[in-house]
Short mmCIF file of C-alpha atoms in Angstrom, two decimals:
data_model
loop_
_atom_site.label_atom_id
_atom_site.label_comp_id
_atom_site.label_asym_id
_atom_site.label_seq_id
_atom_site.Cartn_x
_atom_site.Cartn_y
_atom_site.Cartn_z
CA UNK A 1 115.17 93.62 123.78
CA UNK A 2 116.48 92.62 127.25
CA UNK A 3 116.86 96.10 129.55
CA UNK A 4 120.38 94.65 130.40
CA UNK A 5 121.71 95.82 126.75
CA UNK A 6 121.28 98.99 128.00
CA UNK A 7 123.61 100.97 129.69
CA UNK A 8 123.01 103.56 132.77
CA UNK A 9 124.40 106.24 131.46
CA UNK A 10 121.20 107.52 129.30
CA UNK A 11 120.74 110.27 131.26
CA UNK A 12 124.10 111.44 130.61
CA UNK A 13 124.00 114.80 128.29
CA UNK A 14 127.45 114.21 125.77
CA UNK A 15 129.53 117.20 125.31
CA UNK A 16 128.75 119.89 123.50
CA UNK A 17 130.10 119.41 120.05
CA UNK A 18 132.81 122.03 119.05
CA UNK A 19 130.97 123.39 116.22
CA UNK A 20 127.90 123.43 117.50
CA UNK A 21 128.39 127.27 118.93
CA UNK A 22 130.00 128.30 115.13
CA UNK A 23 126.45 127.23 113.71
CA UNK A 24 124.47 128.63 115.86
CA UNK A 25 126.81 132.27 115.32
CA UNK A 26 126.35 131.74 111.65
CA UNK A 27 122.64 131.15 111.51
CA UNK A 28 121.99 134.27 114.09
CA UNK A 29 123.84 136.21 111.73
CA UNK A 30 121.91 135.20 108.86
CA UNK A 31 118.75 135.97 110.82
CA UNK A 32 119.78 139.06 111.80
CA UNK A 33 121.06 140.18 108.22
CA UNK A 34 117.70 138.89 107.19
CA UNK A 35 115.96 141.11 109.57
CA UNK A 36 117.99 144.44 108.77
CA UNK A 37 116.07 143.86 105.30
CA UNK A 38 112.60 143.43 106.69
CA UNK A 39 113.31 146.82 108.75
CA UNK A 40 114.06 148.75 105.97
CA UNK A 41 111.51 147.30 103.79
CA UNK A 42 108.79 146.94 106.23
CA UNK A 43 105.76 149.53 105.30
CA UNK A 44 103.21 148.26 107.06
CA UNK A 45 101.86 149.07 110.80
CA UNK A 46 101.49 146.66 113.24
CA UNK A 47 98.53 144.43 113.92
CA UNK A 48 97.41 144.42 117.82
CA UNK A 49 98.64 141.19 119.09
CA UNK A 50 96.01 138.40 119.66
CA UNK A 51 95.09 136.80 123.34
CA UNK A 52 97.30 134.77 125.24
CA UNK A 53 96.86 131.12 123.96
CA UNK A 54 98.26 129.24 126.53
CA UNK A 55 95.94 126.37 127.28
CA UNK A 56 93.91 126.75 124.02
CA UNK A 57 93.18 123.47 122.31
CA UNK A 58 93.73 124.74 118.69
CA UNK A 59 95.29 128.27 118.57
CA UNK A 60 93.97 130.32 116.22
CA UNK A 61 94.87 133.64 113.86
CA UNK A 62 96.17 136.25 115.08
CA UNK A 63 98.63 134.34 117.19
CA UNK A 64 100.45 136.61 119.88
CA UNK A 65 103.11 138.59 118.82
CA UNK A 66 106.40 136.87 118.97
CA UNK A 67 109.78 136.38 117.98
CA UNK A 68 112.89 134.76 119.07
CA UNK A 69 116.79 134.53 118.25
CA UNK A 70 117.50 131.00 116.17
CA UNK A 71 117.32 128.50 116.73
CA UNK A 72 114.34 129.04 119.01
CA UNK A 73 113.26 127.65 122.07
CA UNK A 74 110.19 126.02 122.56
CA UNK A 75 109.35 126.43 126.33
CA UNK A 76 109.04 130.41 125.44
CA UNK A 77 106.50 130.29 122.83
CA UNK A 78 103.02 131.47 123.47
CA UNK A 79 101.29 129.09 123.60
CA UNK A 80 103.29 126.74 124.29
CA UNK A 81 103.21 123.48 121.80
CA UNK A 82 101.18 120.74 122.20
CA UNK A 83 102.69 117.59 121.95
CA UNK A 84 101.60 114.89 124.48
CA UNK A 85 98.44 113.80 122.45
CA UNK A 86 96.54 112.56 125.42
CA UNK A 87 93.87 110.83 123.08
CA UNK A 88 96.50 108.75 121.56
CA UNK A 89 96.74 104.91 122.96
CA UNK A 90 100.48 103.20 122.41
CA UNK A 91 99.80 99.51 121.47
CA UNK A 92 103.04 98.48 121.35
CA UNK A 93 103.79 99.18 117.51
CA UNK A 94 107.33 100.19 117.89
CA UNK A 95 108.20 97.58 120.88
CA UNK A 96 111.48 96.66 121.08
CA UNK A 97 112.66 99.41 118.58
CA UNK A 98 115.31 101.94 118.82
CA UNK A 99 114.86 105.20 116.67
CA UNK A 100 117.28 108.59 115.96
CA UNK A 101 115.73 111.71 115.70
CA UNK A 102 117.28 114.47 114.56
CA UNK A 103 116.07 117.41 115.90
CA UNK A 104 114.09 115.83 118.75
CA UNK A 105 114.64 118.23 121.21
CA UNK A 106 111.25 120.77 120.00
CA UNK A 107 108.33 121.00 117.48
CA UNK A 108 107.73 117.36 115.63
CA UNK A 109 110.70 116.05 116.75
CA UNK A 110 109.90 116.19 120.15
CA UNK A 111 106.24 114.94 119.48
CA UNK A 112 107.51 112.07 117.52
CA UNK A 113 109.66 111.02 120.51
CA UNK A 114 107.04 110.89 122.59
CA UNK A 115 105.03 108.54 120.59
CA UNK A 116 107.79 106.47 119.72
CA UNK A 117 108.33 105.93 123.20
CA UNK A 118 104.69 105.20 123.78
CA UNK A 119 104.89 102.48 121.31
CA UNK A 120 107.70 100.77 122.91
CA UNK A 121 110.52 102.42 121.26
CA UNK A 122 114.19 103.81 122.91
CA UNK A 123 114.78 107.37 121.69
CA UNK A 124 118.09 108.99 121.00
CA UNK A 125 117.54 112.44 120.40
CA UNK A 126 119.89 115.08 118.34
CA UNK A 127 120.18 118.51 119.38
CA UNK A 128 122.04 121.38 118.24
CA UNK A 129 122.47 123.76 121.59
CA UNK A 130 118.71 123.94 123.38
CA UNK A 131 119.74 121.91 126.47
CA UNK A 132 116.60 122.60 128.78
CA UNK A 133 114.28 121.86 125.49
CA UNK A 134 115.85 118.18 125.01
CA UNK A 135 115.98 117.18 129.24
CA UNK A 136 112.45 118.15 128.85
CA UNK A 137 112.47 116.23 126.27
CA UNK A 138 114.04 113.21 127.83
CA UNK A 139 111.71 113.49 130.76
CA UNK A 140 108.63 113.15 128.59
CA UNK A 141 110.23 109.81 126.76
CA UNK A 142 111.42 108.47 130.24
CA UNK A 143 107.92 108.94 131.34
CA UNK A 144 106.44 106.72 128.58
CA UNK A 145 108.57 103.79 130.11
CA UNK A 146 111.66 103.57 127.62
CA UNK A 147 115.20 105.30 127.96
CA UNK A 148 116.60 107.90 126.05
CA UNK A 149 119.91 109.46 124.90
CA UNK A 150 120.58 112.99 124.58
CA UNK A 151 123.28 113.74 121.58
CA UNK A 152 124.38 117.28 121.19
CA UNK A 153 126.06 118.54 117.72
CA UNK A 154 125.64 119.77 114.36
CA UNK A 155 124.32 117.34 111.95
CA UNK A 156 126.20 119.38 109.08
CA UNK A 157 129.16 117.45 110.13
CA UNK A 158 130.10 114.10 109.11
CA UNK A 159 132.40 112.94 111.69
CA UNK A 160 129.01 113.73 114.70
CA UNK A 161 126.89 112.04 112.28
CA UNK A 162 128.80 108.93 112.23
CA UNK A 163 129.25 109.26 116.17
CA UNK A 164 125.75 110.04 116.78
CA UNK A 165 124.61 106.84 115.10
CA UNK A 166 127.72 105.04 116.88
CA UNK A 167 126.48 106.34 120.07
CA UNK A 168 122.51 104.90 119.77
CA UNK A 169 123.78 101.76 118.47
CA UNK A 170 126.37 101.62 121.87
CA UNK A 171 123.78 102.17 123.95
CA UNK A 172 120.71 100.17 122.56
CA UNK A 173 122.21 97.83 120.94
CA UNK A 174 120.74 98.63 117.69
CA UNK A 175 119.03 101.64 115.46
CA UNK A 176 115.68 100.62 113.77
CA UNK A 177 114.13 103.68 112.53
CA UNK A 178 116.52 107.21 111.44
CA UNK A 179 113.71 110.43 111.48
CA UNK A 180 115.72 113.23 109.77
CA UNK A 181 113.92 116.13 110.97
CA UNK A 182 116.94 119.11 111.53
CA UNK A 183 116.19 121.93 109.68
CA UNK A 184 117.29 125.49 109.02
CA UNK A 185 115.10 128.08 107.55
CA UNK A 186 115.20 132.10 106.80
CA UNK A 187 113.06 133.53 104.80
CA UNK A 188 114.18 136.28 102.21
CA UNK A 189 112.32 139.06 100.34
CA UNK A 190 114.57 138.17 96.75
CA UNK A 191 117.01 136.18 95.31
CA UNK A 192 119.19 139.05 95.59
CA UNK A 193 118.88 138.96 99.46
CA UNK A 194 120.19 135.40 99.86
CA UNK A 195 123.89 135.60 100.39
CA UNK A 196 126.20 132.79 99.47
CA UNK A 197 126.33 132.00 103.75
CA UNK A 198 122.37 131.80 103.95
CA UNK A 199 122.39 129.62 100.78
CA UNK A 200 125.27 127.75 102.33
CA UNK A 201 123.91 127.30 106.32
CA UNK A 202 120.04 126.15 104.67
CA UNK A 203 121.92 123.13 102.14
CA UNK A 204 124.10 122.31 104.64
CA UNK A 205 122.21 121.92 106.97
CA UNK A 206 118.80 120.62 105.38
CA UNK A 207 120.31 118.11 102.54
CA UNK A 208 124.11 117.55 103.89
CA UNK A 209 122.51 116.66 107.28
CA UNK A 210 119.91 114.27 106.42
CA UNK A 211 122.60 112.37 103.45
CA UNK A 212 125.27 112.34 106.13
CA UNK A 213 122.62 111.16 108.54
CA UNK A 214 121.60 108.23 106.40
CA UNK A 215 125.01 107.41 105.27
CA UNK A 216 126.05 106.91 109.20
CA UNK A 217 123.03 104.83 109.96
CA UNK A 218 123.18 102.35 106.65
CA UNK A 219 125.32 100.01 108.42
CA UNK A 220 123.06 99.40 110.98
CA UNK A 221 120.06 98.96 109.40
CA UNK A 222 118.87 95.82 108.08
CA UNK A 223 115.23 94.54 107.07
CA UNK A 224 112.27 95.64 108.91
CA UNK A 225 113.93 99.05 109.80
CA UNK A 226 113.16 102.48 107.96
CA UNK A 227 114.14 105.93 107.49
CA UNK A 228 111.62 109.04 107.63
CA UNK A 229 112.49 112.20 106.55
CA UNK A 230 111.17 115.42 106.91
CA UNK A 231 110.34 117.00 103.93
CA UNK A 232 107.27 120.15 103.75
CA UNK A 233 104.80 121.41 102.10
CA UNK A 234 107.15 124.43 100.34
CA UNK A 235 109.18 121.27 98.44
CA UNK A 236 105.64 120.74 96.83
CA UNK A 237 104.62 123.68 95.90
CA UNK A 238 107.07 126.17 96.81
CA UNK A 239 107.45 129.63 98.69
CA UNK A 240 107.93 132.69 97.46
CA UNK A 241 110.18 134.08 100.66
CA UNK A 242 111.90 130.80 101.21
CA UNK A 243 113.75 130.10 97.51
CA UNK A 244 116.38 127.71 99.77
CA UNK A 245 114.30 126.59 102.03
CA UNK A 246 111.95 124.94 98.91
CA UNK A 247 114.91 123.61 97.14
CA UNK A 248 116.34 122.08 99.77
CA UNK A 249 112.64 120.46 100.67
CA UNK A 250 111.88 119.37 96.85
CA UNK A 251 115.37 117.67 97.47
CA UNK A 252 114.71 115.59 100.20
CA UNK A 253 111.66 114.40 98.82
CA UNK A 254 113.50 113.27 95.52
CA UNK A 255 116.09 112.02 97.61
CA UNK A 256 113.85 109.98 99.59
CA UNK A 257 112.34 108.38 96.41
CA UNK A 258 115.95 107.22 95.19
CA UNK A 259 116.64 106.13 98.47
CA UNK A 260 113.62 103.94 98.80
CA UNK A 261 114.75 102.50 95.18
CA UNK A 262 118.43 101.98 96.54
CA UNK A 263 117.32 100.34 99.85
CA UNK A 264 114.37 97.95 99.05
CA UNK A 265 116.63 94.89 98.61
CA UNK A 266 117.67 95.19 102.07
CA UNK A 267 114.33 95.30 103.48
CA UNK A 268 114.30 98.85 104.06
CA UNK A 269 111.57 101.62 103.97
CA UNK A 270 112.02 105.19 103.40
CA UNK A 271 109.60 107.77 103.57
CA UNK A 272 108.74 111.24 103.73
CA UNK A 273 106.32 113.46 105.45
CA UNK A 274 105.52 116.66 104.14
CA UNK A 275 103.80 119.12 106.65
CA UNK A 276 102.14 122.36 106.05
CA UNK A 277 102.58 125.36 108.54
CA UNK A 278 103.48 123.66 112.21
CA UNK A 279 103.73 125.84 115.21
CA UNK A 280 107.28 125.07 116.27
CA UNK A 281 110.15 127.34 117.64
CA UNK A 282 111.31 127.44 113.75
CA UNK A 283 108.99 129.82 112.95
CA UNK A 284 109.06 132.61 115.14
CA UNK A 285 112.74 132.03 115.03
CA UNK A 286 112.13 133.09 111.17
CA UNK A 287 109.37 135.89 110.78
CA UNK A 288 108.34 138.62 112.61
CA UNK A 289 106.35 139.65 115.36
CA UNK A 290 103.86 140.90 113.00
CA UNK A 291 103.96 138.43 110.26
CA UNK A 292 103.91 135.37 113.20
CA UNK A 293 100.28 136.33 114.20
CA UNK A 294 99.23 134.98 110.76
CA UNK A 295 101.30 132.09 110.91
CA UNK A 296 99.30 128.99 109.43
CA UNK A 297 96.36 130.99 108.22
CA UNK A 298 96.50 130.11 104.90
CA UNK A 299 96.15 126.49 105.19
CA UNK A 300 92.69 125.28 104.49
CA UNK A 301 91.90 124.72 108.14
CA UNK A 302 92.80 127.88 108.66
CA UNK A 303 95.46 127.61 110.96
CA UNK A 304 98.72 125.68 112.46
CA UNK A 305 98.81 122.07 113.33
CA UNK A 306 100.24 121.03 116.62
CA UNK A 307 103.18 119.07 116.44
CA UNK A 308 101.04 116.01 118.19
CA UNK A 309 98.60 116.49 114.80
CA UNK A 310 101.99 115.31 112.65
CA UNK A 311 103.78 112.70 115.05
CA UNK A 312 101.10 109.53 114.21
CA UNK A 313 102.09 109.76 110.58
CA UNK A 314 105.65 109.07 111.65
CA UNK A 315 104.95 106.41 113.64
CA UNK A 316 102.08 104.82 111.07
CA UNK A 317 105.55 104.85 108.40
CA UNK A 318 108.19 103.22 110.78
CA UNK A 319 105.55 100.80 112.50
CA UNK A 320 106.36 97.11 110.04
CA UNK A 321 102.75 96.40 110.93
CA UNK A 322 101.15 99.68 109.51
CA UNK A 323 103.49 100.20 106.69
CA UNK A 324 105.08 97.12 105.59
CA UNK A 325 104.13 97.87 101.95
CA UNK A 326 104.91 101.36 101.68
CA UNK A 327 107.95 102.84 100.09
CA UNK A 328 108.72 106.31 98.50
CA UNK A 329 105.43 107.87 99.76
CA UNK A 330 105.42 111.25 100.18
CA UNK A 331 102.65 111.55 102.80
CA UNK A 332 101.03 115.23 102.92
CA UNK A 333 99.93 116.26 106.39
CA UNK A 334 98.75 119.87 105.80
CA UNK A 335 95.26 120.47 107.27
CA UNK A 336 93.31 119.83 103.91
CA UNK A 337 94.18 119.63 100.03
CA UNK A 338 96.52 122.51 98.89
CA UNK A 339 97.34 123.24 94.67
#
C-alpha cells in the first residue's frame, strides 16, 4: 500500500470517548464490591511476597505481591511484561495489511501489535482510558517501521465501534484483520455474589464488544482478511470464581465457530485463541495481593506465559500464507495439555 494513503495525523490521540470514564466508575465499583467480600471472607495469612522479577526471563511462583485498581496498568506491574520477543524475525507476513485491535494498549494486545507491525502491518489500537500504556504502545509499533492509530472508547458501545472501524479504514485505507481482545473480568466467591451490574459490565463488555466489533468491521472486509478473537482457557473448561467470565468465554468461542460458517463465502477467516493464565494488568486488576503470587501456577508449566509467548499464534491465524485453510479453530495456547 502506497505511504501516501496515509494520513499524518497517526500520532494524533482522538478524544476521550464520553463513556469511557462511566465504565471505568462501574467496573471499579464492581472490583471494589468484589473485594469487600474477599475481606470479610478472607481466613488465611499472608504469604511473604516473592523477589523482585524485573528482568527475569520467565517469572516464576510466588510472583510479588501486587494489586491494582481496574483496569490496570501495565508499566506498574512487577515485573514488568514481556512483549518485544527479540528472537522473533518479521518476514513480511502481514505486509501491506492493516489490523484493529481491541485492547492493544497492554498484555496480548500490545504484544500482538508489535508483531503485526513487524510483519508489515499498520496498527490501530483500541483503548479504554490507559493513555501512557497505548503511546507506549504506539512507540513500540512506530519503531517496527509502520504507523499506528490510537482510538480511545468503550467497545460496549455501538456507535465507537462503528467509528473506530470508520476511523482505521480513514486512515489506512482499509482494515484486513479485526483482533477482539477487550475484556472485563472479576472474579466472585458464589453465584450469590455476582450482582446484576457485574453480570451486566462482564457481557457487555466481553460478548456485546466483540459482536458490535465485528458487525462494524463486516463492511470492510472482503477475501483474504480475518477476524481473531480472544477467547481463554476458562470458556473450555471453566472457573469456579469466574461463573461470567467462563460464559462469556465459552460464548465467543461458539460465536466464532458460527461466524466462520457465516463468513466463508466471502473469503473470510475467523478464529479464536484460547490462552491459559497470561501475566497482564487484568489480573492483578482482579485478585489479590496474596492470591496474585500464585498466579499461573497451576498450568502445567507451572507458571504464566508472557504476552510475547501468545502474540505468534495471532499472527500464524491472520497471516493468508500460514492459515489460508483454517477456519473455526479454536487454537489452545496454555503452556501444556489441560482436562
Amino acid at each position: 500500500m502506497s505511504t501516501t494513503n496515509k494520513t499524518k495525523s497517526t500520532r494524533k490521540t482522538p478524544s476521550p470517548g464520553k463513556s469511557a470514564g462511566a465504565t471505568l466508575a462501574r467496573q471499579r465499583a464492581i472490583q471494589a464490591a468484589a473485594e469487600r467480600l474477599d475481606e470479610k471472607n478472607e481466613t488465611s495469612a499472608k504469604r511473604p511476597s516473592g523477589k523482585k522479577g524485573a528482568g527475569a526471563a520467565r517469572p516464576t511462583n510466588p510472583l510479588p505481591a501486587q494489586h491494582q485498581r481496574k483496569p490496570g496498568i501495565e508499566r506498574d506491574l512487577d515485573p514488568r511484561p514481556q512483549f518485544l520477543a527479540p528472537s522473533y524475525v518479521g518476514s513480511g507476513k502481514l505486509a501491506g495489511m492493516s489490523a484493529l485491535i481491541t485492547g492493544g494498549d497492554s498484555g496480548i494486545g500490545r504484544a500482538v501489535a508489535v508483531l503485526f507491525a513487524r510483519e508489515g502491518a499498520d496498527v490501530a489500537i483500541v483503548y479504554l482510558s490507559e493513555d501512557a500504556d497505548a503511546q507506549e504502545t504506539r512507540d513500540h509499533v512506530e519503531g517496527e517501521g509502520q504507523h499506528c492509530l490510537l482510538i480511545r472508547g468503550d467497545v460496549r458501545q455501538p456507535a465507537f465501534c462503528r467509528k473506530a472501524v470508520e476511523q482505521t479504514v480513514k486512515t489506512f485505507g482499509k482494515l484486513s484483520v479485526l483482533v477482539n481482545n477487550a475484556a472485563f473480568q472479576q472474579h466472585a466467591e458464589s453465584i450469590e455474589d455476582i450482582t446484576d451490574a457485574h453480570f451486566d459490565e462482564t457481557l457487555r463488555t466481553n460478548l456485546y464488544g466483540y459482536f458490535q466489533m465485528v458487525r462494524a468491521a463486516s463492511p470492510h472486509l472482503g477475501s483474504g482478511c480475518s477476524i481473531i478473537n480472544t477467547g481463554s482457557e476458562t470458556g473450555l473448561f471453566g472457573n469456579d470464581k469466574l461463573l461470567d467470565y467462563s460464559m462469556t468465554k465459552g460464548g465467543i468461542h461458539a460465536f466464532t465457530k458460527a461466524l466462520a460458517l457465516n463468513m466463508v463465502k466471502r473469503g473470510i477467516r475467523v478464529n479464536v485463541v484460547a490462552p491459559g493464565p497470561v501475566w497482564t494488568p487484568l489480573n492483578p486488576a482482579d485478585q489479590s495481593r496474596e492470591e496474585i503470587q500464585k498466579f499461573g501456577k497451576s498450568s502445567v508449566m507451572g507458571r504464566a506465559a508472557q504476552p510475547e509467548e501468545l502474540a505468534p499464534a495471532y499472527v500464524f491465524l491472520a497471516a493468508p500464507s500460514c492459515a489460508s485453510y483454517i477456519s473455526g479453530a479454536v487454537l489452545p495456547v496454555m503452556g501444556g495439555p489441560t482436562s
